[in-house]
């Protein structure tokens, strides 16, 4: 039963069918399917396949954008069911999140943000294309515990190293913990640049943030 809904979700994204995606997202909520499981097993394989076809030149950018819109419409619905509403988590761990400068990908970051909030972590989401000085100034302004970056491109991934160096230069490195994520980012990269943590997915982001802020 779930398997066929997962398959339908993947196909709706791959075909760029926004309305169908929304319908399937709503149906999965009505059926009581875990929203994160629905994203990971249903919608994500669809966008991953779209990415593969794009890579092979079998799908063009406008089509990929339509697929992304369908994916985003579904995750927007599912993210809301992950847990707490934003703003209900005052007094606990505070995390600033953003996609690094030059990076406009934000679907995964949105899922991470929602799951952190669902786990009682306060999230300040700076959006996309965030330069390192903005991460630093907003982290100070909001007195956060953790700076979290998302990078989806091999080129923009280097911004995370820039951030580590910037924080050091400004004497701020010890004030905040850092966590990095996004498809091309690895544990090895995180260690190389001196980030405090790496998370492969939204669930891991939650556990790693609890770990580094203990
Ligand atoms: Co882009 N794109 N894209 N794209 N896109 C990739 C990343 C790519 C791998 C596709 C491909 O060629 N196969 C490729 C990068 C190649 C590379 O760098 N080696 C690529 C490219 C080339 C580009 C453009 C340059 C294309 C062009 O213009 N010619 C362009 C760049 C724009 C820019 O950023 N400046 C571009 C544009 C776009 C769209 C706008 C069309 C759209 C983004 C829409 C949006 O986000 N609003 C898009 C999409 C959708 C993708 C793919 C297909 C899917 C990304 C996604 O949403 N995945 C992607 C291929 C792929 O990743 N398989 C691709 C689903 C999401 C749930 O997963 O984001 O990985 P993900 O998030 C996960 C984890 O990574 C992790 O948790 C999340 C949930 O589990 N995670 C974190 C993420 N952030 C985290 C932070 C953490 C912890 C965990 O802590 C803080």
Short mmCIF file of N, CA, C and O in Angstrom, two decimals, residues 29-120:
data_model
loop_
_atom_site.label_atom_id
_atom_site.label_comp_id
_atom_site.label_asym_id
_atom_site.label_seq_id
_atom_site.Cartn_x
_atom_site.Cartn_y
_atom_site.Cartn_z
N UNK A 29 -0.60 12.00 4.64
CA UNK A 29 -0.92 12.50 5.99
C UNK A 29 -2.21 11.83 6.47
O UNK A 29 -2.28 11.32 7.59
N UNK A 30 -3.22 11.81 5.59
CA UNK A 30 -4.50 11.21 5.94
C UNK A 30 -4.34 9.73 6.31
O UNK A 30 -5.06 9.21 7.15
N UNK A 31 -3.38 9.09 5.66
CA UNK A 31 -3.16 7.65 5.93
C UNK A 31 -2.24 7.42 7.12
O UNK A 31 -1.92 6.29 7.47
N UNK A 32 -1.76 8.51 7.72
CA UNK A 32 -0.92 8.40 8.91
C UNK A 32 0.50 7.92 8.63
O UNK A 32 1.19 7.40 9.52
N UNK A 33 0.96 8.12 7.41
CA UNK A 33 2.34 7.72 7.08
C UNK A 33 3.31 8.75 7.67
O UNK A 33 3.06 9.96 7.60
N UNK A 34 4.40 8.27 8.26
CA UNK A 34 5.41 9.16 8.84
C UNK A 34 5.90 10.13 7.74
O UNK A 34 6.38 9.68 6.69
N UNK A 35 5.77 11.47 7.98
CA UNK A 35 6.09 12.43 6.92
C UNK A 35 7.55 12.34 6.43
O UNK A 35 7.82 12.51 5.24
N UNK A 36 8.46 12.05 7.38
CA UNK A 36 9.87 11.97 6.97
C UNK A 36 10.11 10.76 6.07
O UNK A 36 10.85 10.83 5.10
N UNK A 37 9.42 9.66 6.41
CA UNK A 37 9.53 8.45 5.61
C UNK A 37 8.96 8.71 4.21
O UNK A 37 9.51 8.26 3.20
N UNK A 38 7.86 9.47 4.19
CA UNK A 38 7.22 9.78 2.90
C UNK A 38 8.17 10.62 2.04
O UNK A 38 8.28 10.39 0.83
N UNK A 39 8.88 11.55 2.66
CA UNK A 39 9.84 12.38 1.90
C UNK A 39 10.99 11.49 1.42
O UNK A 39 11.35 11.50 0.24
N UNK A 40 11.55 10.71 2.37
CA UNK A 40 12.76 9.95 2.03
C UNK A 40 12.51 8.81 1.05
O UNK A 40 13.31 8.56 0.17
N UNK A 41 11.38 8.11 1.24
CA UNK A 41 11.13 6.94 0.37
C UNK A 41 10.26 7.25 -0.83
O UNK A 41 10.23 6.49 -1.79
N UNK A 42 9.50 8.36 -0.76
CA UNK A 42 8.60 8.69 -1.85
C UNK A 42 9.13 9.81 -2.74
O UNK A 42 9.57 9.58 -3.86
N UNK A 43 9.13 11.03 -2.19
CA UNK A 43 9.44 12.19 -3.02
C UNK A 43 10.93 12.30 -3.39
O UNK A 43 11.27 12.65 -4.52
N UNK A 44 11.83 12.01 -2.42
CA UNK A 44 13.27 12.19 -2.70
C UNK A 44 13.77 11.33 -3.86
O UNK A 44 14.54 11.82 -4.70
N UNK A 45 13.38 10.05 -3.95
CA UNK A 45 13.85 9.28 -5.11
C UNK A 45 13.42 9.91 -6.45
O UNK A 45 14.13 9.80 -7.45
N UNK A 46 12.27 10.59 -6.45
CA UNK A 46 11.80 11.25 -7.68
C UNK A 46 12.72 12.39 -8.07
O UNK A 46 13.14 12.49 -9.23
N UNK A 47 13.08 13.23 -7.09
CA UNK A 47 13.94 14.39 -7.43
C UNK A 47 15.37 13.90 -7.72
O UNK A 47 16.07 14.49 -8.55
N UNK A 48 15.78 12.81 -7.05
CA UNK A 48 17.12 12.28 -7.31
C UNK A 48 17.20 11.76 -8.76
O UNK A 48 18.20 11.98 -9.46
N UNK A 49 16.14 11.10 -9.20
CA UNK A 49 16.11 10.59 -10.57
C UNK A 49 16.10 11.76 -11.57
O UNK A 49 16.79 11.73 -12.59
N UNK A 50 15.35 12.82 -11.23
CA UNK A 50 15.34 14.01 -12.09
C UNK A 50 16.76 14.56 -12.21
O UNK A 50 17.21 14.94 -13.29
N UNK A 51 17.47 14.59 -11.07
CA UNK A 51 18.86 15.08 -11.06
C UNK A 51 19.76 14.22 -11.94
O UNK A 51 20.61 14.73 -12.66
N UNK A 52 19.55 12.90 -11.88
CA UNK A 52 20.36 11.98 -12.70
C UNK A 52 20.11 12.22 -14.19
O UNK A 52 21.04 12.29 -14.98
N UNK A 53 18.83 12.38 -14.55
CA UNK A 53 18.49 12.62 -15.96
C UNK A 53 19.06 13.96 -16.44
O UNK A 53 19.55 14.08 -17.56
N UNK A 54 19.02 14.94 -15.53
CA UNK A 54 19.57 16.27 -15.85
C UNK A 54 21.08 16.15 -16.10
O UNK A 54 21.61 16.70 -17.07
N UNK A 55 21.72 15.39 -15.24
CA UNK A 55 23.17 15.17 -15.34
C UNK A 55 23.54 14.53 -16.68
O UNK A 55 24.56 14.85 -17.28
N UNK A 56 22.66 13.62 -17.14
CA UNK A 56 22.94 12.91 -18.39
C UNK A 56 22.45 13.68 -19.63
O UNK A 56 22.52 13.19 -20.73
N UNK A 57 21.90 14.87 -19.38
CA UNK A 57 21.42 15.69 -20.50
C UNK A 57 20.09 15.22 -21.06
O UNK A 57 19.69 15.62 -22.15
N UNK A 58 19.38 14.39 -20.28
CA UNK A 58 18.09 13.89 -20.76
C UNK A 58 16.92 14.73 -20.24
O UNK A 58 15.76 14.50 -20.55
N UNK A 59 17.26 15.67 -19.38
CA UNK A 59 16.25 16.58 -18.82
C UNK A 59 16.91 17.96 -18.82
O UNK A 59 18.10 18.07 -18.50
N UNK A 60 16.16 19.00 -19.15
CA UNK A 60 16.76 20.33 -19.21
C UNK A 60 16.36 21.15 -17.98
O UNK A 60 15.45 20.77 -17.24
N UNK A 61 17.07 22.26 -17.80
CA UNK A 61 16.87 23.04 -16.58
C UNK A 61 15.41 23.43 -16.31
O UNK A 61 14.94 23.26 -15.18
N UNK A 62 14.67 23.93 -17.31
CA UNK A 62 13.27 24.29 -17.01
C UNK A 62 12.46 23.10 -16.49
O UNK A 62 11.62 23.26 -15.60
N UNK A 63 12.76 21.90 -17.04
CA UNK A 63 12.03 20.71 -16.57
C UNK A 63 12.46 20.36 -15.14
O UNK A 63 11.62 20.01 -14.30
N UNK A 64 13.77 20.48 -14.89
CA UNK A 64 14.25 20.19 -13.53
C UNK A 64 13.60 21.15 -12.53
O UNK A 64 13.23 20.76 -11.42
N UNK A 65 13.42 22.41 -12.97
CA UNK A 65 12.79 23.39 -12.08
C UNK A 65 11.34 23.02 -11.79
O UNK A 65 10.85 23.20 -10.67
N UNK A 66 10.66 22.49 -12.79
CA UNK A 66 9.27 22.06 -12.59
C UNK A 66 9.23 20.89 -11.61
O UNK A 66 8.36 20.84 -10.73
N UNK A 67 10.19 19.97 -11.75
CA UNK A 67 10.27 18.84 -10.81
C UNK A 67 10.51 19.36 -9.39
O UNK A 67 9.90 18.91 -8.43
N UNK A 68 11.45 20.35 -9.30
CA UNK A 68 11.78 20.91 -7.98
C UNK A 68 10.55 21.59 -7.36
O UNK A 68 10.30 21.48 -6.16
N UNK A 69 9.76 22.27 -8.20
CA UNK A 69 8.55 22.94 -7.68
C UNK A 69 7.57 21.91 -7.12
O UNK A 69 6.93 22.13 -6.08
N UNK A 70 7.44 20.78 -7.84
CA UNK A 70 6.52 19.73 -7.38
C UNK A 70 7.03 19.14 -6.06
O UNK A 70 6.26 18.87 -5.14
N UNK A 71 8.35 18.97 -5.98
CA UNK A 71 8.97 18.44 -4.75
C UNK A 71 8.76 19.40 -3.58
O UNK A 71 8.40 19.02 -2.48
N UNK A 72 8.98 20.68 -3.87
CA UNK A 72 8.86 21.69 -2.82
C UNK A 72 7.42 21.80 -2.31
O UNK A 72 7.19 21.94 -1.11
N UNK A 73 6.47 21.73 -3.24
CA UNK A 73 5.06 21.83 -2.85
C UNK A 73 4.71 20.69 -1.88
O UNK A 73 4.01 20.89 -0.88
N UNK A 74 5.24 19.50 -2.17
CA UNK A 74 4.96 18.35 -1.30
C UNK A 74 5.66 18.50 0.05
O UNK A 74 5.05 18.29 1.11
N UNK A 75 6.95 18.90 0.02
CA UNK A 75 7.67 18.99 1.30
C UNK A 75 7.12 20.14 2.15
O UNK A 75 7.10 20.04 3.37
N UNK A 76 6.63 21.20 1.50
CA UNK A 76 6.03 22.29 2.28
C UNK A 76 4.85 21.77 3.11
O UNK A 76 4.67 22.14 4.27
N UNK A 77 4.06 20.90 2.50
CA UNK A 77 2.91 20.33 3.21
C UNK A 77 3.39 19.37 4.31
O UNK A 77 2.96 19.46 5.46
N UNK A 78 4.32 18.50 3.96
CA UNK A 78 4.77 17.47 4.92
C UNK A 78 5.59 18.08 6.05
O UNK A 78 5.48 17.66 7.21
N UNK A 79 6.42 19.10 5.73
CA UNK A 79 7.24 19.73 6.78
C UNK A 79 6.38 20.26 7.92
O UNK A 79 6.76 20.20 9.08
N UNK A 80 5.20 20.78 7.56
CA UNK A 80 4.32 21.35 8.60
C UNK A 80 3.83 20.30 9.58
O UNK A 80 3.39 20.63 10.68
N UNK A 81 3.85 19.05 9.16
CA UNK A 81 3.33 18.00 10.05
C UNK A 81 4.45 17.34 10.85
O UNK A 81 4.21 16.41 11.61
N UNK A 82 5.69 17.83 10.67
CA UNK A 82 6.80 17.19 11.37
C UNK A 82 6.80 17.46 12.87
O UNK A 82 7.40 16.74 13.63
N UNK A 83 6.17 18.54 13.29
CA UNK A 83 6.16 18.76 14.74
C UNK A 83 5.78 20.17 15.12
O UNK A 83 4.85 20.72 14.58
N UNK A 84 6.58 20.73 16.03
CA UNK A 84 6.28 22.07 16.56
C UNK A 84 6.18 23.13 15.49
O UNK A 84 6.82 23.05 14.47
N UNK A 85 5.41 24.16 15.79
CA UNK A 85 5.39 25.33 14.93
C UNK A 85 6.62 26.16 15.27
O UNK A 85 7.05 26.17 16.42
N UNK A 86 7.18 26.91 14.29
CA UNK A 86 8.31 27.77 14.60
C UNK A 86 7.93 28.76 15.71
O UNK A 86 6.78 29.21 15.78
N UNK A 87 8.89 29.09 16.56
CA UNK A 87 8.63 30.09 17.59
C UNK A 87 8.22 29.49 18.91
O UNK A 87 8.09 30.20 19.90
N UNK A 88 8.02 28.16 18.95
CA UNK A 88 7.60 27.53 20.21
C UNK A 88 8.76 26.97 21.01
O UNK A 88 8.56 26.27 21.97
N UNK A 89 9.97 27.26 20.56
CA UNK A 89 11.11 26.56 21.14
C UNK A 89 12.07 27.48 21.89
O UNK A 89 13.25 27.21 21.97
N UNK A 90 11.54 28.61 22.40
CA UNK A 90 12.45 29.56 23.04
C UNK A 90 13.13 28.95 24.26
O UNK A 90 12.55 28.14 24.95
N UNK A 91 14.36 29.40 24.47
CA UNK A 91 15.06 28.97 25.69
C UNK A 91 15.85 27.70 25.53
O UNK A 91 16.52 27.26 26.44
N UNK A 92 15.77 27.09 24.38
CA UNK A 92 16.53 25.86 24.18
C UNK A 92 17.70 26.10 23.22
O UNK A 92 18.20 27.21 23.11
N UNK A 93 18.10 25.05 22.55
CA UNK A 93 19.23 25.20 21.62
C UNK A 93 18.79 26.08 20.44
O UNK A 93 17.70 25.91 19.91
N UNK A 94 19.68 27.01 20.07
CA UNK A 94 19.36 27.90 18.93
C UNK A 94 20.32 27.61 17.79
O UNK A 94 21.54 27.59 17.99
N UNK A 95 19.74 27.45 16.61
CA UNK A 95 20.55 27.14 15.43
C UNK A 95 20.24 28.14 14.33
O UNK A 95 19.07 28.43 14.05
N UNK A 96 21.30 28.64 13.70
CA UNK A 96 21.09 29.46 12.52
C UNK A 96 21.40 28.59 11.30
O UNK A 96 22.37 27.84 11.31
N UNK A 97 20.51 28.63 10.32
CA UNK A 97 20.66 27.76 9.15
C UNK A 97 20.66 28.58 7.87
O UNK A 97 19.95 29.58 7.78
N UNK A 98 21.39 28.12 6.89
CA UNK A 98 21.32 28.78 5.59
C UNK A 98 22.00 27.96 4.52
O UNK A 98 22.86 27.12 4.80
N UNK A 99 21.58 28.18 3.27
CA UNK A 99 22.32 27.63 2.14
C UNK A 99 23.43 28.64 1.85
O UNK A 99 23.18 29.85 1.83
N UNK A 100 24.62 28.15 1.61
CA UNK A 100 25.79 29.02 1.49
C UNK A 100 25.73 29.93 0.26
O UNK A 100 24.92 29.70 -0.64
N UNK A 101 26.61 30.91 0.24
CA UNK A 101 26.63 31.86 -0.88
C UNK A 101 26.78 31.15 -2.23
O UNK A 101 27.59 30.23 -2.36
N UNK A 102 25.98 31.55 -3.19
CA UNK A 102 26.02 30.96 -4.53
C UNK A 102 25.13 29.75 -4.67
O UNK A 102 24.98 29.19 -5.75
N UNK A 103 24.50 29.35 -3.58
CA UNK A 103 23.69 28.13 -3.60
C UNK A 103 22.22 28.45 -3.37
O UNK A 103 21.86 29.04 -2.35
N UNK A 104 21.40 28.05 -4.35
CA UNK A 104 19.96 28.37 -4.27
C UNK A 104 19.13 27.14 -3.89
O UNK A 104 17.92 27.22 -3.79
N UNK A 105 19.78 26.01 -3.69
CA UNK A 105 19.05 24.79 -3.31
C UNK A 105 18.57 24.93 -1.86
O UNK A 105 19.37 25.24 -0.98
N UNK A 106 17.28 24.68 -1.64
CA UNK A 106 16.79 24.85 -0.26
C UNK A 106 15.78 23.80 0.19
O UNK A 106 15.20 23.92 1.26
N UNK A 107 15.55 22.78 -0.64
CA UNK A 107 14.53 21.79 -0.27
C UNK A 107 15.01 20.98 0.95
O UNK A 107 14.29 20.83 1.93
N UNK A 108 16.24 20.48 0.86
CA UNK A 108 16.79 19.70 1.98
C UNK A 108 16.93 20.53 3.24
O UNK A 108 16.60 20.07 4.34
N UNK A 109 17.38 21.78 3.09
CA UNK A 109 17.52 22.66 4.24
C UNK A 109 16.18 22.86 4.94
O UNK A 109 16.10 22.89 6.17
N UNK A 110 15.12 22.98 4.12
CA UNK A 110 13.77 23.16 4.68
C UNK A 110 13.36 21.96 5.52
O UNK A 110 12.74 22.11 6.58
N UNK A 111 13.72 20.77 5.06
CA UNK A 111 13.38 19.55 5.81
C UNK A 111 14.17 19.52 7.12
O UNK A 111 13.63 19.23 8.19
N UNK A 112 15.46 19.86 7.01
CA UNK A 112 16.30 19.90 8.22
C UNK A 112 15.70 20.89 9.23
O UNK A 112 15.53 20.56 10.40
N UNK A 113 15.36 22.09 8.75
CA UNK A 113 14.80 23.12 9.65
C UNK A 113 13.55 22.61 10.35
O UNK A 113 13.40 22.76 11.57
N UNK A 114 12.66 21.98 9.59
CA UNK A 114 11.40 21.51 10.19
C UNK A 114 11.65 20.42 11.22
O UNK A 114 11.00 20.40 12.27
N UNK A 115 12.57 19.52 10.92
CA UNK A 115 12.81 18.43 11.87
C UNK A 115 13.51 18.93 13.14
O UNK A 115 13.24 18.44 14.24
N UNK A 116 14.38 19.92 12.99
CA UNK A 116 15.01 20.50 14.18
C UNK A 116 13.93 21.13 15.06
O UNK A 116 13.89 20.89 16.28
N UNK A 117 13.05 21.89 14.42
CA UNK A 117 11.97 22.53 15.20
C UNK A 117 11.08 21.48 15.87
O UNK A 117 10.67 21.65 17.02
N UNK A 118 10.83 20.41 15.14
CA UNK A 118 10.00 19.34 15.70
C UNK A 118 10.65 18.72 16.93
O UNK A 118 9.97 18.14 17.76
N UNK A 119 11.97 18.87 17.04
CA UNK A 119 12.69 18.31 18.17
C UNK A 119 13.02 19.36 19.23
O UNK A 119 13.94 19.19 20.03
N UNK A 120 12.31 20.49 19.17
CA UNK A 120 12.44 21.50 20.21
C UNK A 120 13.64 22.41 20.05
O UNK A 120 14.01 23.13 20.98
#
